[in-house]
PDB file of C-alpha atoms in Angstrom:
ATOM      1  CA  MET A   1      96.023 163.615 106.595  1.00  0.00           C
ATOM      2  CA  LYS A   2      99.271 163.838 106.773  1.00  0.00           C
ATOM      3  CA  GLN A   3     100.723 166.443 108.353  1.00  0.00           C
ATOM      4  CA  PHE A   4     104.144 168.120 109.606  1.00  0.00           C
ATOM      5  CA  ILE A   5     104.832 168.741 112.338  1.00  0.00           C
ATOM      6  CA  SER A   6     106.369 172.212 113.658  1.00  0.00           C
ATOM      7  CA  GLU A   7     108.874 172.531 116.273  1.00  0.00           C
ATOM      8  CA  ALA A   8     108.057 176.439 116.023  1.00  0.00           C
ATOM      9  CA  GLU A   9     104.256 178.526 116.748  1.00  0.00           C
ATOM     10  CA  PRO A  10     104.568 181.167 112.622  1.00  0.00           C
ATOM     11  CA  ASP A  11     105.439 184.522 113.784  1.00  0.00           C
ATOM     12  CA  ARG A  12     103.555 187.384 114.531  1.00  0.00           C
ATOM     13  CA  ASN A  13     103.054 187.484 110.173  1.00  0.00           C
ATOM     14  CA  GLY A  14     101.170 184.519 110.489  1.00  0.00           C
ATOM     15  CA  THR A  15     105.105 182.836 108.855  1.00  0.00           C
ATOM     16  CA  LEU A  16     107.326 180.173 108.778  1.00  0.00           C
ATOM     17  CA  THR A  17     110.252 179.821 107.717  1.00  0.00           C
ATOM     18  CA  LEU A  18     111.940 176.206 107.442  1.00  0.00           C
ATOM     19  CA  THR A  19     115.308 175.188 106.828  1.00  0.00           C
ATOM     20  CA  GLY A  20     117.562 172.291 107.268  1.00  0.00           C
ATOM     21  CA  LYS A  21     116.142 168.767 107.645  1.00  0.00           C
ATOM     22  CA  ALA A  22     112.960 170.365 107.461  1.00  0.00           C
ATOM     23  CA  PHE A  23     112.856 172.728 103.975  1.00  0.00           C
ATOM     24  CA  THR A  24     114.128 168.981 102.663  1.00  0.00           C
ATOM     25  CA  TYR A  25     110.529 166.351 103.904  1.00  0.00           C
ATOM     26  CA  LEU A  26     108.690 169.954 102.679  1.00  0.00           C
ATOM     27  CA  ARG A  27     110.116 169.877  98.758  1.00  0.00           C
ATOM     28  CA  LYS A  28     112.012 166.711  98.415  1.00  0.00           C
ATOM     29  CA  VAL A  29     109.692 163.963 101.224  1.00  0.00           C
ATOM     30  CA  ARG A  30     106.016 166.453 100.347  1.00  0.00           C
ATOM     31  CA  ARG A  31     107.214 168.068  96.995  1.00  0.00           C
ATOM     32  CA  MET A  32     105.564 171.330  97.923  1.00  0.00           C
ATOM     33  CA  ARG A  33     105.561 173.799  95.400  1.00  0.00           C
ATOM     34  CA  GLU A  34     104.860 177.513  96.117  1.00  0.00           C
ATOM     35  CA  GLY A  35     100.498 177.745  96.380  1.00  0.00           C
ATOM     36  CA  ASP A  36     100.381 174.464  97.670  1.00  0.00           C
ATOM     37  CA  SER A  37      98.677 173.827 100.902  1.00  0.00           C
ATOM     38  CA  LEU A  38      99.506 171.720 103.650  1.00  0.00           C
ATOM     39  CA  SER A  39      97.936 170.897 107.029  1.00  0.00           C
ATOM     40  CA  VAL A  40     100.567 171.210 110.099  1.00  0.00           C
ATOM     41  CA  LEU A  41     100.466 170.638 113.929  1.00  0.00           C
ATOM     42  CA  LEU A  42     101.815 173.516 116.067  1.00  0.00           C
ATOM     43  CA  PRO A  43     103.669 173.093 119.482  1.00  0.00           C
ATOM     44  CA  GLY A  44     100.300 173.774 121.251  1.00  0.00           C
ATOM     45  CA  GLY A  45      99.060 171.051 119.928  1.00  0.00           C
ATOM     46  CA  ARG A  46      96.886 173.223 117.282  1.00  0.00           C
ATOM     47  CA  SER A  47      96.269 171.767 113.615  1.00  0.00           C
ATOM     48  CA  VAL A  48      96.355 174.218 110.938  1.00  0.00           C
ATOM     49  CA  MET A  49      95.775 174.786 107.312  1.00  0.00           C
ATOM     50  CA  MET A  50      98.907 176.836 105.161  1.00  0.00           C
ATOM     51  CA  GLY A  51     101.104 177.743 102.019  1.00  0.00           C
ATOM     52  CA  ALA A  52     104.119 177.901 100.499  1.00  0.00           C
ATOM     53  CA  ASP A  53     104.493 181.408  99.055  1.00  0.00           C
ATOM     54  CA  TRP A  54     108.079 180.733  98.745  1.00  0.00           C
ATOM     55  CA  ILE A  55     110.164 179.116  97.824  1.00  0.00           C
ATOM     56  CA  ASP A  56     114.036 179.805  97.411  1.00  0.00           C
ATOM     57  CA  ASP A  57     116.596 176.190  96.359  1.00  0.00           C
ATOM     58  CA  GLY A  58     119.595 178.236  96.125  1.00  0.00           C
ATOM     59  CA  LYS A  59     119.052 179.154  99.676  1.00  0.00           C
ATOM     60  CA  ARG A  60     117.596 176.040 101.052  1.00  0.00           C
ATOM     61  CA  GLU A  61     114.409 178.083 102.290  1.00  0.00           C
ATOM     62  CA  ILE A  62     110.662 177.719 102.376  1.00  0.00           C
ATOM     63  CA  ARG A  63     108.323 179.608 104.234  1.00  0.00           C
ATOM     64  CA  LEU A  64     104.907 179.191 104.965  1.00  0.00           C
ATOM     65  CA  ARG A  65     101.904 181.513 105.446  1.00  0.00           C
ATOM     66  CA  LEU A  66      98.964 180.730 107.850  1.00  0.00           C
ATOM     67  CA  GLN A  67      95.710 180.489 106.061  1.00  0.00           C
ATOM     68  CA  THR A  68      92.547 181.842 106.264  1.00  0.00           C
ATOM     69  CA  VAL A  69      88.379 181.723 105.618  1.00  0.00           C
ATOM     70  CA  PRO A  70      86.027 184.773 105.266  1.00  0.00           C
ATOM     71  CA  GLN A  71      84.196 185.443 107.894  1.00  0.00           C
ATOM     72  CA  GLN A  72      80.324 186.864 108.149  1.00  0.00           C
ATOM     73  CA  ASP A  73      81.669 190.476 108.340  1.00  0.00           C
ATOM     74  CA  GLU A  74      83.536 190.896 104.963  1.00  0.00           C
ATOM     75  CA  ASN A  75      85.974 192.566 106.483  1.00  0.00           C
ATOM     76  CA  THR A  76      87.238 190.006 109.011  1.00  0.00           C
ATOM     77  CA  ALA A  77      88.675 186.211 108.712  1.00  0.00           C
ATOM     78  CA  ALA A  78      89.645 183.273 110.737  1.00  0.00           C
ATOM     79  CA  THR A  79      92.827 181.342 110.136  1.00  0.00           C
ATOM     80  CA  ALA A  80      92.009 178.211 108.195  1.00  0.00           C
ATOM     81  CA  THR A  81      92.190 175.196 111.283  1.00  0.00           C
ATOM     82  CA  VAL A  82      92.352 171.399 110.880  1.00  0.00           C
ATOM     83  CA  GLU A  83      89.841 168.616 112.246  1.00  0.00           C
ATOM     84  CA  SER A  84      91.957 165.967 113.469  1.00  0.00           C
ATOM     85  CA  PRO A  85      90.370 162.617 114.525  1.00  0.00           C
ATOM     86  CA  ALA A  86      88.338 161.348 116.246  1.00  0.00           C
ATOM     87  CA  ALA A  87      89.807 161.592 120.111  1.00  0.00           C
ATOM     88  CA  ALA A  88      90.293 157.678 121.039  1.00  0.00           C
ATOM     89  CA  GLN A  89      88.626 156.166 123.982  1.00  0.00           C
ATOM     90  CA  THR A  90      91.513 155.227 125.495  1.00  0.00           C
ATOM     91  CA  GLU A  91      94.999 155.314 125.776  1.00  0.00           C
ATOM     92  CA  ILE A  92      97.585 152.657 125.633  1.00  0.00           C
ATOM     93  CA  ILE A  93     100.843 152.147 126.762  1.00  0.00           C
ATOM     94  CA  LEU A  94     102.896 149.844 125.268  1.00  0.00           C
ATOM     95  CA  LEU A  95     105.779 147.965 127.794  1.00  0.00           C
ATOM     96  CA  GLN A  96     107.486 146.764 124.434  1.00  0.00           C
ATOM     97  CA  TRP A  97     110.941 144.405 125.048  1.00  0.00           C
ATOM     98  CA  ILE A  98     113.501 144.885 122.917  1.00  0.00           C
ATOM     99  CA  LEU A  99     114.094 142.963 119.813  1.00  0.00           C
ATOM    100  CA  LYS A 100     117.115 142.233 117.269  1.00  0.00           C
ATOM    101  CA  GLY A 101     117.825 144.379 114.139  1.00  0.00           C
ATOM    102  CA  ALA A 102     116.184 147.430 112.752  1.00  0.00           C
ATOM    103  CA  LYS A 103     112.666 145.334 114.600  1.00  0.00           C
ATOM    104  CA  THR A 104     112.431 147.520 116.931  1.00  0.00           C
ATOM    105  CA  ASP A 105     112.350 150.640 114.347  1.00  0.00           C
ATOM    106  CA  THR A 106     109.143 149.164 112.592  1.00  0.00           C
ATOM    107  CA  ILE A 107     107.572 148.386 116.020  1.00  0.00           C
ATOM    108  CA  VAL A 108     108.122 152.458 116.958  1.00  0.00           C
ATOM    109  CA  ARG A 109     106.788 153.495 113.949  1.00  0.00           C
ATOM    110  CA  GLN A 110     103.803 150.973 113.963  1.00  0.00           C
ATOM    111  CA  ALA A 111     102.786 151.550 117.518  1.00  0.00           C
ATOM    112  CA  ALA A 112     103.013 155.979 116.288  1.00  0.00           C
ATOM    113  CA  GLU A 113     100.797 155.197 113.132  1.00  0.00           C
ATOM    114  CA  ALA A 114      98.775 153.631 115.036  1.00  0.00           C
ATOM    115  CA  GLY A 115      98.786 156.151 118.409  1.00  0.00           C
ATOM    116  CA  VAL A 116     100.235 154.712 120.915  1.00  0.00           C
ATOM    117  CA  HIS A 117     101.104 157.112 123.909  1.00  0.00           C
ATOM    118  CA  ILE A 118     103.790 156.287 125.189  1.00  0.00           C
ATOM    119  CA  ILE A 119     106.456 153.376 124.008  1.00  0.00           C
ATOM    120  CA  VAL A 120     108.483 151.379 127.519  1.00  0.00           C
ATOM    121  CA  PRO A 121     111.644 149.340 125.711  1.00  0.00           C
ATOM    122  CA  VAL A 122     112.042 147.388 128.198  1.00  0.00           C
ATOM    123  CA  ILE A 123     115.657 145.533 127.535  1.00  0.00           C
ATOM    124  CA  GLY A 124     114.135 141.745 128.363  1.00  0.00           C
ATOM    125  CA  GLU A 125     116.058 138.683 129.511  1.00  0.00           C
ATOM    126  CA  PHE A 126     116.111 137.410 126.301  1.00  0.00           C
ATOM    127  CA  SER A 127     116.754 140.461 124.576  1.00  0.00           C
ATOM    128  CA  VAL A 128     119.348 139.758 122.231  1.00  0.00           C
ATOM    129  CA  ALA A 129     120.376 143.487 122.636  1.00  0.00           C
ATOM    130  CA  ARG A 130     120.843 144.656 125.394  1.00  0.00           C
ATOM    131  CA  LYS A 131     123.517 147.462 125.682  1.00  0.00           C
ATOM    132  CA  LYS A 132     122.405 150.938 126.026  1.00  0.00           C
ATOM    133  CA  ASN A 133     123.241 152.188 121.879  1.00  0.00           C
ATOM    134  CA  PRO A 134     123.298 156.795 122.476  1.00  0.00           C
ATOM    135  CA  ALA A 135     122.450 157.189 119.454  1.00  0.00           C
ATOM    136  CA  GLN A 136     119.034 154.840 119.687  1.00  0.00           C
ATOM    137  CA  GLN A 137     116.964 157.634 121.522  1.00  0.00           C
ATOM    138  CA  GLU A 138     117.536 160.148 118.834  1.00  0.00           C
ATOM    139  CA  ARG A 139     116.296 157.794 116.044  1.00  0.00           C
ATOM    140  CA  PHE A 140     113.509 156.451 117.700  1.00  0.00           C
ATOM    141  CA  ARG A 141     112.559 160.917 118.291  1.00  0.00           C
ATOM    142  CA  ARG A 142     112.979 160.436 114.407  1.00  0.00           C
ATOM    143  CA  ILE A 143     111.157 157.582 113.746  1.00  0.00           C
ATOM    144  CA  ILE A 144     107.409 158.656 115.709  1.00  0.00           C
ATOM    145  CA  LYS A 145     107.745 162.163 114.562  1.00  0.00           C
ATOM    146  CA  GLU A 146     108.084 160.409 110.650  1.00  0.00           C
ATOM    147  CA  ALA A 147     105.154 157.988 110.936  1.00  0.00           C
ATOM    148  CA  ARG A 148     103.051 160.648 112.875  1.00  0.00           C
ATOM    149  CA  GLN A 149     103.632 163.092 110.186  1.00  0.00           C
ATOM    150  CA  GLN A 150     102.944 160.219 108.101  1.00  0.00           C
ATOM    151  CA  SER A 151      99.521 159.100 108.990  1.00  0.00           C
ATOM    152  CA  GLY A 152      98.570 162.616 111.073  1.00  0.00           C
ATOM    153  CA  SER A 153      97.802 160.911 114.765  1.00  0.00           C
ATOM    154  CA  PRO A 154      97.235 163.774 117.178  1.00  0.00           C
ATOM    155  CA  ILE A 155      98.816 161.573 119.705  1.00  0.00           C
ATOM    156  CA  ASP A 156     102.081 163.486 121.066  1.00  0.00           C
ATOM    157  CA  THR A 157     103.945 159.554 121.210  1.00  0.00           C
ATOM    158  CA  ARG A 158     106.278 159.629 123.747  1.00  0.00           C
ATOM    159  CA  ILE A 159     109.166 157.209 124.518  1.00  0.00           C
ATOM    160  CA  THR A 160     110.939 156.284 127.512  1.00  0.00           C
ATOM    161  CA  GLU A 161     114.793 155.291 127.660  1.00  0.00           C
ATOM    162  CA  PRO A 162     115.322 151.482 126.970  1.00  0.00           C
ATOM    163  CA  ALA A 163     115.390 149.853 130.826  1.00  0.00           C
ATOM    164  CA  PRO A 164     115.201 146.301 132.016  1.00  0.00           C
ATOM    165  CA  LEU A 165     112.234 144.474 133.513  1.00  0.00           C
ATOM    166  CA  SER A 166     113.235 145.873 137.451  1.00  0.00           C
ATOM    167  CA  ALA A 167     113.222 149.899 136.651  1.00  0.00           C
ATOM    168  CA  VAL A 168     111.016 149.999 134.647  1.00  0.00           C
ATOM    169  CA  MET A 169     107.834 148.271 137.510  1.00  0.00           C
ATOM    170  CA  GLN A 170     109.657 150.311 139.918  1.00  0.00           C
ATOM    171  CA  HIS A 171     110.287 153.705 138.195  1.00  0.00           C
ATOM    172  CA  THR A 172     108.169 154.050 135.274  1.00  0.00           C
ATOM    173  CA  VAL A 173     104.553 152.185 135.425  1.00  0.00           C
ATOM    174  CA  PRO A 174     103.749 152.908 138.703  1.00  0.00           C
ATOM    175  CA  PRO A 175     103.033 156.229 138.020  1.00  0.00           C
ATOM    176  CA  LEU A 176     100.596 155.163 134.949  1.00  0.00           C
ATOM    177  CA  LEU A 177      99.115 152.662 137.458  1.00  0.00           C
ATOM    178  CA  GLY A 178      94.899 153.982 138.341  1.00  0.00           C
ATOM    179  CA  SER A 179      91.509 152.749 138.660  1.00  0.00           C
ATOM    180  CA  GLY A 180      90.578 152.974 135.265  1.00  0.00           C
ATOM    181  CA  THR A 181      94.069 150.949 133.594  1.00  0.00           C
ATOM    182  CA  VAL A 182      94.270 147.413 132.766  1.00  0.00           C
ATOM    183  CA  CYS A 183      97.109 146.056 132.476  1.00  0.00           C
ATOM    184  CA  GLY A 184      98.310 142.747 130.729  1.00  0.00           C
ATOM    185  CA  MET A 185     100.689 140.524 129.029  1.00  0.00           C
ATOM    186  CA  CYS A 186     100.933 139.207 126.157  1.00  0.00           C
ATOM    187  CA  SER A 187     101.402 135.200 125.538  1.00  0.00           C
ATOM    188  CA  GLU A 188     101.111 132.284 123.208  1.00  0.00           C
ATOM    189  CA  ALA A 189     100.179 129.828 126.099  1.00  0.00           C
ATOM    190  CA  ALA A 190      96.198 130.162 126.216  1.00  0.00           C
ATOM    191  CA  GLY A 191      96.514 128.142 129.298  1.00  0.00           C
ATOM    192  CA  THR A 192      94.257 130.500 132.434  1.00  0.00           C
ATOM    193  CA  ALA A 193      94.424 133.686 129.725  1.00  0.00           C
ATOM    194  CA  LEU A 194      91.609 136.372 129.161  1.00  0.00           C
ATOM    195  CA  SER A 195      90.343 136.728 126.212  1.00  0.00           C
ATOM    196  CA  VAL A 196      90.727 140.154 124.490  1.00  0.00           C
ATOM    197  CA  HIS A 197      87.005 140.963 125.057  1.00  0.00           C
ATOM    198  CA  THR A 198      86.400 139.659 129.491  1.00  0.00           C
ATOM    199  CA  PHE A 199      90.505 142.100 129.644  1.00  0.00           C
ATOM    200  CA  LEU A 200      88.792 144.997 127.962  1.00  0.00           C
ATOM    201  CA  ALA A 201      84.997 144.724 129.732  1.00  0.00           C
ATOM    202  CA  ALA A 202      85.657 147.106 132.392  1.00  0.00           C
ATOM    203  CA  LYS A 203      85.910 150.539 129.322  1.00  0.00           C
ATOM    204  CA  PRO A 204      88.892 151.434 130.515  1.00  0.00           C
ATOM    205  CA  GLY A 205      90.625 154.524 130.490  1.00  0.00           C
ATOM    206  CA  ARG A 206      94.250 153.541 130.172  1.00  0.00           C
ATOM    207  CA  ILE A 207      95.060 150.421 128.394  1.00  0.00           C
ATOM    208  CA  MET A 208      98.956 148.833 129.777  1.00  0.00           C
ATOM    209  CA  LEU A 209     100.842 146.734 126.922  1.00  0.00           C
ATOM    210  CA  ALA A 210     103.045 143.867 127.626  1.00  0.00           C
ATOM    211  CA  ILE A 211     105.111 142.322 124.639  1.00  0.00           C
ATOM    212  CA  GLY A 212     108.214 139.761 125.145  1.00  0.00           C
ATOM    213  CA  ALA A 213     111.183 139.550 122.668  1.00  0.00           C
ATOM    214  CA  GLU A 214     111.449 136.731 119.832  1.00  0.00           C
ATOM    215  CA  GLY A 215     112.340 134.529 122.988  1.00  0.00           C
ATOM    216  CA  GLY A 216     109.131 135.587 124.439  1.00  0.00           C
ATOM    217  CA  ILE A 217     108.561 137.060 127.858  1.00  0.00           C
ATOM    218  CA  SER A 218     111.310 135.219 130.507  1.00  0.00           C
ATOM    219  CA  PRO A 219     109.081 132.815 133.724  1.00  0.00           C
ATOM    220  CA  ALA A 220     110.860 135.742 136.285  1.00  0.00           C
ATOM    221  CA  GLU A 221     109.868 138.708 134.216  1.00  0.00           C
ATOM    222  CA  THR A 222     106.549 137.098 134.075  1.00  0.00           C
ATOM    223  CA  ALA A 223     106.137 136.825 138.192  1.00  0.00           C
ATOM    224  CA  MET A 224     106.792 140.208 138.137  1.00  0.00           C
ATOM    225  CA  LEU A 225     104.609 141.554 135.795  1.00  0.00           C
ATOM    226  CA  ALA A 226     101.700 138.934 137.508  1.00  0.00           C
ATOM    227  CA  ALA A 227     102.902 140.054 140.880  1.00  0.00           C
ATOM    228  CA  ALA A 228     101.740 144.368 140.109  1.00  0.00           C
ATOM    229  CA  GLY A 229      98.622 143.382 138.751  1.00  0.00           C
ATOM    230  CA  PHE A 230      99.377 141.753 134.569  1.00  0.00           C
ATOM    231  CA  LYS A 231      96.841 139.812 133.807  1.00  0.00           C
ATOM    232  CA  THR A 232      97.913 137.108 130.663  1.00  0.00           C
ATOM    233  CA  ILE A 233      96.254 137.816 127.306  1.00  0.00           C
ATOM    234  CA  HIS A 234      95.966 135.366 125.458  1.00  0.00           C
ATOM    235  CA  PHE A 235      94.990 135.865 121.103  1.00  0.00           C
ATOM    236  CA  ASN A 236      93.692 132.579 119.013  1.00  0.00           C
ATOM    237  CA  THR A 237      95.230 132.753 116.018  1.00  0.00           C
ATOM    238  CA  ASN A 238      99.028 131.794 114.628  1.00  0.00           C
ATOM    239  CA  VAL A 239     101.722 132.048 116.271  1.00  0.00           C
ATOM    240  CA  LEU A 240     102.650 135.673 115.891  1.00  0.00           C
ATOM    241  CA  ARG A 241     106.685 137.403 115.851  1.00  0.00           C
ATOM    242  CA  ALA A 242     107.338 139.517 118.267  1.00  0.00           C
ATOM    243  CA  GLU A 243     107.192 142.109 115.741  1.00  0.00           C
ATOM    244  CA  THR A 244     103.631 140.839 114.204  1.00  0.00           C
ATOM    245  CA  ALA A 245     102.415 140.584 118.034  1.00  0.00           C
ATOM    246  CA  ALA A 246     102.389 144.853 118.798  1.00  0.00           C
ATOM    247  CA  LEU A 247     100.318 145.953 115.925  1.00  0.00           C
ATOM    248  CA  TYR A 248      98.252 143.420 116.473  1.00  0.00           C
ATOM    249  CA  ALA A 249      97.630 142.870 120.085  1.00  0.00           C
ATOM    250  CA  VAL A 250      97.053 147.461 120.115  1.00  0.00           C
ATOM    251  CA  ALA A 251      95.240 147.503 116.777  1.00  0.00           C
ATOM    252  CA  ALA A 252      92.492 144.567 118.804  1.00  0.00           C
ATOM    253  CA  MET A 253      93.001 146.489 122.298  1.00  0.00           C
ATOM    254  CA  GLN A 254      91.530 150.305 120.656  1.00  0.00           C
ATOM    255  CA  THR A 255      88.899 148.072 118.092  1.00  0.00           C
ATOM    256  CA  ILE A 256      87.456 146.225 120.220  1.00  0.00           C
ATOM    257  CA  ARG A 257      87.611 149.536 123.239  1.00  0.00           C
ATOM    258  CA  ASN A 258      86.447 152.349 120.498  1.00  0.00           C
ATOM    259  CA  GLU A 259      83.553 149.380 119.831  1.00  0.00           C
ATOM    260  CA  ALA A 260      83.142 148.745 123.278  1.00  0.00           C
ATOM    261  CA  ASP A 261      79.153 150.500 123.323  1.00  0.00           C
ATOM    262  CA  GLN A 262      78.457 147.997 119.929  1.00  0.00           C
ATOM    263  CA  TRP A 263      78.790 144.308 122.359  1.00  0.00           C
ATOM    264  CA  GLN A 264      78.944 142.781 125.812  1.00  0.00           C
ATOM    265  CA  LEU A 265      79.538 139.628 127.293  1.00  0.00           C
ATOM    266  CA  PRO A 266      76.935 137.412 128.357  1.00  0.00           C
ATOM    267  CA  ALA A 267      75.993 138.362 131.819  1.00  0.00           C
ATOM    268  CA  SER A 268      77.268 134.940 133.370  1.00  0.00           C
ATOM    269  CA  ILE A 269      80.840 136.226 131.688  1.00  0.00           C
ATOM    270  CA  SER A 270      80.636 140.168 132.910  1.00  0.00           C
TER     271      SER A 270
END
């Protein structure tokens, strides 16, 4: 279900008065009219149903009010809440090498829609865009918010500042490692790479994935990842573009992990 992500809690009267970009989104994108309802994700993570009970196009203001449902006691009512999608079996952290043009924007959007928990942009050796763009981070956050509103994702997807792999491995990765974490880097070459089922056989609670740029992951970066415990993963499919590989990998990991109780590896492999 689509949702609106609110940056504020309703007031004591159960209302939210919205202006600016929020007004534009609700009127121009969602085409809300007085009396319409929608799911609203509040800052605390609670999803509630709210209705538009007042709209002023001149002032560019819209007021939403919490909707209630009758209780057994005729004199009481409770706030109408929205049941969130089933929680994912595992967290996914995506180490994504920066791509050229708007391709990284596409990956950020798709990753947020798919429920990736943390996106870590890596300025790789083969990345065409190697300079930090001050406006880029704010654009990424806006893309994530729009993607979560469109998809209804309950995951508060976060994105870190772009950095070279050496800095990522030193500062970002260590706090995320633990006994329930598996780390993998995707490769076009089969070689001694693991299958995805073997990679996920232990039913990890957290998956860290490294996806390279258009030219892949450099030999030096591959060695750095391997030294940190990243296993090589290969998908037995066609050669995928960098922007396709990220979504393909995330979808494969989520599906296999979420359906882990419905399959098992032969004893000789597991």
